[in-house]
PDB file of N, CA and C in Angstrom:
ATOM      1  N   MET A   1       9.321 -36.728 -15.347  1.00 56.00           N
ATOM      2  CA  MET A   1       8.454 -36.680 -14.173  1.00 56.00           C
ATOM      3  C   MET A   1       7.446 -35.380 -14.333  1.00 56.00           C
ATOM      4  N   GLU A   2       7.010 -35.854 -14.369  1.00 62.00           N
ATOM      5  CA  GLU A   2       5.373 -34.863 -14.346  1.00 62.00           C
ATOM      6  C   GLU A   2       4.743 -33.997 -12.987  1.00 62.00           C
ATOM      7  N   LYS A   3       4.227 -33.464 -12.831  1.00 63.00           N
ATOM      8  CA  LYS A   3       4.207 -32.705 -11.834  1.00 63.00           C
ATOM      9  C   LYS A   3       2.112 -32.348 -11.938  1.00 63.00           C
ATOM     10  N   ASN A   4       2.060 -32.843 -11.054  1.00 64.00           N
ATOM     11  CA  ASN A   4       0.551 -32.468 -11.338  1.00 64.00           C
ATOM     12  C   ASN A   4       0.035 -31.165 -10.712  1.00 64.00           C
ATOM     13  N   GLU A   5      -0.343 -30.367 -11.090  1.00 61.00           N
ATOM     14  CA  GLU A   5      -1.064 -28.854 -10.838  1.00 61.00           C
ATOM     15  C   GLU A   5      -1.415 -29.046  -9.425  1.00 61.00           C
ATOM     16  N   ALA A   6      -2.144 -30.094  -9.004  1.00 57.00           N
ATOM     17  CA  ALA A   6      -2.448 -30.341  -7.068  1.00 57.00           C
ATOM     18  C   ALA A   6      -0.755 -31.064  -6.755  1.00 57.00           C
ATOM     19  N   ASP A   7      -0.317 -30.962  -6.696  1.00 60.00           N
ATOM     20  CA  ASP A   7       0.574 -30.926  -6.501  1.00 60.00           C
ATOM     21  C   ASP A   7       1.522 -30.342  -6.184  1.00 60.00           C
ATOM     22  N   ILE A   8       1.935 -29.264  -6.894  1.00 62.00           N
ATOM     23  CA  ILE A   8       2.603 -27.673  -7.323  1.00 62.00           C
ATOM     24  C   ILE A   8       2.092 -27.215  -5.601  1.00 62.00           C
ATOM     25  N   ASP A   9       0.286 -27.254  -5.818  1.00 62.00           N
ATOM     26  CA  ASP A   9      -0.676 -25.416  -5.195  1.00 62.00           C
ATOM     27  C   ASP A   9      -0.496 -26.070  -3.723  1.00 62.00           C
ATOM     28  N   ILE A  10      -0.084 -27.198  -2.891  1.00 72.00           N
ATOM     29  CA  ILE A  10       0.012 -28.031  -1.888  1.00 72.00           C
ATOM     30  C   ILE A  10       0.940 -26.846  -0.997  1.00 72.00           C
ATOM     31  N   VAL A  11       0.495 -26.313   0.198  1.00 70.00           N
ATOM     32  CA  VAL A  11       1.488 -25.787   1.148  1.00 70.00           C
ATOM     33  C   VAL A  11       0.997 -26.287   2.876  1.00 70.00           C
ATOM     34  N   ARG A  12       2.087 -27.205   4.022  1.00 76.00           N
ATOM     35  CA  ARG A  12       1.803 -26.850   4.537  1.00 76.00           C
ATOM     36  C   ARG A  12       1.118 -25.903   5.342  1.00 76.00           C
ATOM     37  N   GLU A  13       0.379 -26.286   7.022  1.00 71.00           N
ATOM     38  CA  GLU A  13      -0.120 -25.635   8.045  1.00 71.00           C
ATOM     39  C   GLU A  13       1.245 -24.829   8.782  1.00 71.00           C
ATOM     40  N   GLY A  14       1.628 -25.614   8.986  1.00 73.00           N
ATOM     41  CA  GLY A  14       3.184 -24.196   9.515  1.00 73.00           C
ATOM     42  C   GLY A  14       3.240 -23.571   7.756  1.00 73.00           C
ATOM     43  N   GLU A  15       3.525 -23.826   6.734  1.00 81.00           N
ATOM     44  CA  GLU A  15       4.409 -22.639   6.292  1.00 81.00           C
ATOM     45  C   GLU A  15       3.249 -21.896   5.489  1.00 81.00           C
ATOM     46  N   LYS A  16       2.149 -21.761   5.997  1.00 83.00           N
ATOM     47  CA  LYS A  16       0.588 -20.890   5.618  1.00 83.00           C
ATOM     48  C   LYS A  16       1.283 -19.792   6.790  1.00 83.00           C
ATOM     49  N   GLY A  17       0.876 -20.370   7.434  1.00 83.00           N
ATOM     50  CA  GLY A  17       0.795 -19.772   8.899  1.00 83.00           C
ATOM     51  C   GLY A  17       2.242 -19.156   8.796  1.00 83.00           C
ATOM     52  N   THR A  18       3.399 -19.165   8.252  1.00 88.00           N
ATOM     53  CA  THR A  18       4.369 -17.853   7.799  1.00 88.00           C
ATOM     54  C   THR A  18       4.176 -17.343   7.168  1.00 88.00           C
ATOM     55  N   PHE A  19       3.708 -17.624   5.881  1.00 91.00           N
ATOM     56  CA  PHE A  19       2.989 -16.910   5.508  1.00 91.00           C
ATOM     57  C   PHE A  19       2.832 -15.869   5.314  1.00 91.00           C
ATOM     58  N   GLU A  20       1.644 -16.201   6.511  1.00 92.00           N
ATOM     59  CA  GLU A  20       0.506 -14.861   6.770  1.00 92.00           C
ATOM     60  C   GLU A  20       0.812 -14.574   7.425  1.00 92.00           C
ATOM     61  N   TRP A  21       2.069 -14.496   8.239  1.00 93.00           N
ATOM     62  CA  TRP A  21       2.166 -13.650   9.137  1.00 93.00           C
ATOM     63  C   TRP A  21       3.033 -12.596   8.530  1.00 93.00           C
ATOM     64  N   ARG A  22       4.182 -13.154   7.558  1.00 94.00           N
ATOM     65  CA  ARG A  22       5.084 -12.124   6.737  1.00 94.00           C
ATOM     66  C   ARG A  22       3.599 -11.271   6.520  1.00 94.00           C
ATOM     67  N   ALA A  23       3.154 -11.459   5.767  1.00 94.00           N
ATOM     68  CA  ALA A  23       2.570 -11.548   4.755  1.00 94.00           C
ATOM     69  C   ALA A  23       2.140 -10.306   5.715  1.00 94.00           C
ATOM     70  N   PHE A  24       0.963 -10.248   6.477  1.00 95.00           N
ATOM     71  CA  PHE A  24       0.467  -8.821   7.168  1.00 95.00           C
ATOM     72  C   PHE A  24       1.382  -7.857   8.343  1.00 95.00           C
ATOM     73  N   PHE A  25       2.823  -9.046   8.123  1.00 95.00           N
ATOM     74  CA  PHE A  25       3.730  -8.285   8.712  1.00 95.00           C
ATOM     75  C   PHE A  25       4.660  -6.873   8.087  1.00 95.00           C
ATOM     76  N   PHE A  26       3.920  -7.026   6.062  1.00 96.00           N
ATOM     77  CA  PHE A  26       4.573  -6.052   5.686  1.00 96.00           C
ATOM     78  C   PHE A  26       3.034  -5.518   5.118  1.00 96.00           C
ATOM     79  N   ILE A  27       2.053  -5.810   5.319  1.00 96.00           N
ATOM     80  CA  ILE A  27       1.237  -4.478   4.979  1.00 96.00           C
ATOM     81  C   ILE A  27       1.084  -3.409   6.261  1.00 96.00           C
ATOM     82  N   ALA A  28       1.443  -4.450   7.443  1.00 96.00           N
ATOM     83  CA  ALA A  28       0.550  -3.430   8.387  1.00 96.00           C
ATOM     84  C   ALA A  28       1.716  -2.964   9.382  1.00 96.00           C
ATOM     85  N   VAL A  29       3.405  -2.340   9.059  1.00 96.00           N
ATOM     86  CA  VAL A  29       4.278  -2.088   8.832  1.00 96.00           C
ATOM     87  C   VAL A  29       4.817  -1.310   7.766  1.00 96.00           C
ATOM     88  N   PHE A  30       4.974  -1.978   6.730  1.00 96.00           N
ATOM     89  CA  PHE A  30       5.849  -1.561   5.218  1.00 96.00           C
ATOM     90  C   PHE A  30       4.514  -0.392   4.660  1.00 96.00           C
ATOM     91  N   LEU A  31       3.159  -1.425   4.017  1.00 97.00           N
ATOM     92  CA  LEU A  31       2.841  -0.961   3.003  1.00 97.00           C
ATOM     93  C   LEU A  31       1.824   0.354   3.489  1.00 97.00           C
ATOM     94  N   PHE A  32       0.967   0.309   3.962  1.00 97.00           N
ATOM     95  CA  PHE A  32       0.148   0.728   5.002  1.00 97.00           C
ATOM     96  C   PHE A  32       0.792   2.238   5.375  1.00 97.00           C
ATOM     97  N   PRO A  33       2.046   2.583   6.088  1.00 97.00           N
ATOM     98  CA  PRO A  33       2.665   3.973   6.348  1.00 97.00           C
ATOM     99  C   PRO A  33       2.788   3.938   4.982  1.00 97.00           C
ATOM    100  N   ILE A  34       3.312   3.660   4.157  1.00 98.00           N
ATOM    101  CA  ILE A  34       4.168   4.317   2.585  1.00 98.00           C
ATOM    102  C   ILE A  34       2.736   4.616   1.909  1.00 98.00           C
ATOM    103  N   LEU A  35       1.420   3.797   2.174  1.00 98.00           N
ATOM    104  CA  LEU A  35       0.605   4.639   1.082  1.00 98.00           C
ATOM    105  C   LEU A  35       0.080   5.373   1.646  1.00 98.00           C
ATOM    106  N   SER A  36      -0.134   5.972   2.954  1.00 98.00           N
ATOM    107  CA  SER A  36      -0.924   6.870   4.347  1.00 98.00           C
ATOM    108  C   SER A  36       0.165   8.503   3.456  1.00 98.00           C
ATOM    109  N   VAL A  37       1.405   7.809   3.742  1.00 98.00           N
ATOM    110  CA  VAL A  37       2.150   8.745   3.297  1.00 98.00           C
ATOM    111  C   VAL A  37       2.130   9.640   2.791  1.00 98.00           C
ATOM    112  N   VAL A  38       2.339   8.865   1.282  1.00 98.00           N
ATOM    113  CA  VAL A  38       2.339   9.039  -0.589  1.00 98.00           C
ATOM    114  C   VAL A  38       0.611   9.842  -0.581  1.00 98.00           C
ATOM    115  N   LEU A  39       0.128   9.216  -0.359  1.00 98.00           N
ATOM    116  CA  LEU A  39      -1.741   9.408  -0.566  1.00 98.00           C
ATOM    117  C   LEU A  39      -1.321  11.260   0.065  1.00 98.00           C
ATOM    118  N   ILE A  40      -1.508  10.786   1.129  1.00 99.00           N
ATOM    119  CA  ILE A  40      -1.419  12.594   1.552  1.00 99.00           C
ATOM    120  C   ILE A  40      -0.944  13.759   2.016  1.00 99.00           C
ATOM    121  N   GLY A  41       0.985  13.372   0.993  1.00 98.00           N
ATOM    122  CA  GLY A  41       1.468  14.454   0.573  1.00 98.00           C
ATOM    123  C   GLY A  41       0.891  14.411  -0.604  1.00 98.00           C
ATOM    124  N   GLY A  42       0.238  13.532  -1.198  1.00 98.00           N
ATOM    125  CA  GLY A  42       0.468  13.707  -2.132  1.00 98.00           C
ATOM    126  C   GLY A  42      -1.492  14.794  -2.521  1.00 98.00           C
ATOM    127  N   TYR A  43      -1.993  14.272  -1.702  1.00 98.00           N
ATOM    128  CA  TYR A  43      -3.226  15.420  -2.159  1.00 98.00           C
ATOM    129  C   TYR A  43      -2.916  17.179  -1.262  1.00 98.00           C
ATOM    130  N   GLY A  44      -2.030  17.158   0.066  1.00 97.00           N
ATOM    131  CA  GLY A  44      -1.652  18.196   0.093  1.00 97.00           C
ATOM    132  C   GLY A  44      -0.854  19.163  -0.757  1.00 97.00           C
ATOM    133  N   PHE A  45       0.055  18.047  -1.978  1.00 98.00           N
ATOM    134  CA  PHE A  45       0.664  18.551  -3.064  1.00 98.00           C
ATOM    135  C   PHE A  45      -0.009  19.713  -4.137  1.00 98.00           C
ATOM    136  N   LEU A  46      -1.008  18.207  -3.877  1.00 97.00           N
ATOM    137  CA  LEU A  46      -2.231  18.636  -5.295  1.00 97.00           C
ATOM    138  C   LEU A  46      -3.591  20.373  -4.804  1.00 97.00           C
ATOM    139  N   ILE A  47      -3.627  20.522  -3.517  1.00 95.00           N
ATOM    140  CA  ILE A  47      -4.132  21.702  -3.161  1.00 95.00           C
ATOM    141  C   ILE A  47      -2.997  22.556  -2.940  1.00 95.00           C
ATOM    142  N   TRP A  48      -1.266  22.193  -2.908  1.00 94.00           N
ATOM    143  CA  TRP A  48      -0.441  23.683  -2.548  1.00 94.00           C
ATOM    144  C   TRP A  48      -0.498  24.151  -3.941  1.00 94.00           C
ATOM    145  N   MET A  49      -0.764  23.303  -5.012  1.00 95.00           N
ATOM    146  CA  MET A  49      -0.227  23.694  -6.110  1.00 95.00           C
ATOM    147  C   MET A  49      -1.952  24.264  -7.539  1.00 95.00           C
ATOM    148  N   SER A  50      -2.695  23.686  -6.471  1.00 94.00           N
ATOM    149  CA  SER A  50      -3.750  24.363  -7.019  1.00 94.00           C
ATOM    150  C   SER A  50      -3.344  26.043  -6.157  1.00 94.00           C
ATOM    151  N   GLN A  51      -4.094  26.314  -5.363  1.00 91.00           N
ATOM    152  CA  GLN A  51      -3.837  27.412  -4.256  1.00 91.00           C
ATOM    153  C   GLN A  51      -2.473  28.272  -5.544  1.00 91.00           C
ATOM    154  N   VAL A  52      -1.631  27.291  -5.862  1.00 92.00           N
ATOM    155  CA  VAL A  52      -0.241  28.985  -6.136  1.00 92.00           C
ATOM    156  C   VAL A  52      -1.325  29.306  -7.898  1.00 92.00           C
ATOM    157  N   PHE A  53      -1.461  28.260  -8.551  1.00 92.00           N
ATOM    158  CA  PHE A  53      -2.003  28.671  -9.554  1.00 92.00           C
ATOM    159  C   PHE A  53      -3.108  28.661 -10.275  1.00 92.00           C
ATOM    160  N   PHE A  54      -3.807  28.811  -9.323  1.00 90.00           N
ATOM    161  CA  PHE A  54      -5.666  28.806  -9.424  1.00 90.00           C
ATOM    162  C   PHE A  54      -5.783  29.324  -8.714  1.00 90.00           C
ATOM    163  N   PHE A  55      -6.280  28.976  -7.495  1.00 87.00           N
ATOM    164  CA  PHE A  55      -7.001  30.066  -6.979  1.00 87.00           C
ATOM    165  C   PHE A  55      -6.708  30.624  -5.796  1.00 87.00           C
ATOM    166  N   GLY A  56      -5.908  30.621  -5.311  1.00 83.00           N
ATOM    167  CA  GLY A  56      -5.049  31.816  -3.927  1.00 83.00           C
ATOM    168  C   GLY A  56      -4.424  31.254  -2.841  1.00 83.00           C
ATOM    169  N   PRO A  57      -5.053  31.544  -1.756  1.00 81.00           N
ATOM    170  CA  PRO A  57      -5.046  31.055  -0.444  1.00 81.00           C
ATOM    171  C   PRO A  57      -6.459  31.437  -0.446  1.00 81.00           C
ATOM    172  N   PRO A  58      -6.942  30.666   0.573  1.00 80.00           N
ATOM    173  CA  PRO A  58      -7.851  30.601   1.365  1.00 80.00           C
ATOM    174  C   PRO A  58      -8.174  31.979   1.676  1.00 80.00           C
ATOM    175  N   GLY A  59      -9.235  32.967   1.849  1.00 80.00           N
ATOM    176  CA  GLY A  59      -8.868  33.654   2.118  1.00 80.00           C
ATOM    177  C   GLY A  59      -8.764  35.503   1.316  1.00 80.00           C
ATOM    178  N   HIS A  60      -8.665  34.871   0.622  1.00 67.00           N
ATOM    179  CA  HIS A  60      -7.669  35.978  -0.440  1.00 67.00           C
ATOM    180  C   HIS A  60      -9.002  37.649  -1.498  1.00 67.00           C
ATOM    181  N   GLY A  61      -9.979  36.966  -0.819  1.00 61.00           N
ATOM    182  CA  GLY A  61     -10.679  38.124  -1.428  1.00 61.00           C
ATOM    183  C   GLY A  61     -11.993  37.459  -1.483  1.00 61.00           C
TER     184      GLY A  61
END
């Protein structure tokens, strides 16, 4: 039996809402907090290492 591309892409309205809520929940609860911690922590680590190896602490002389 051959399937058309249109048949494969059909998503029922109830399923679409469920997928959207799951995606929203994943992004809001997991993705954004994890990315925030990684980006801010990475920036802080970069500043810290630049002070250790290149620039020294602020106001050192």
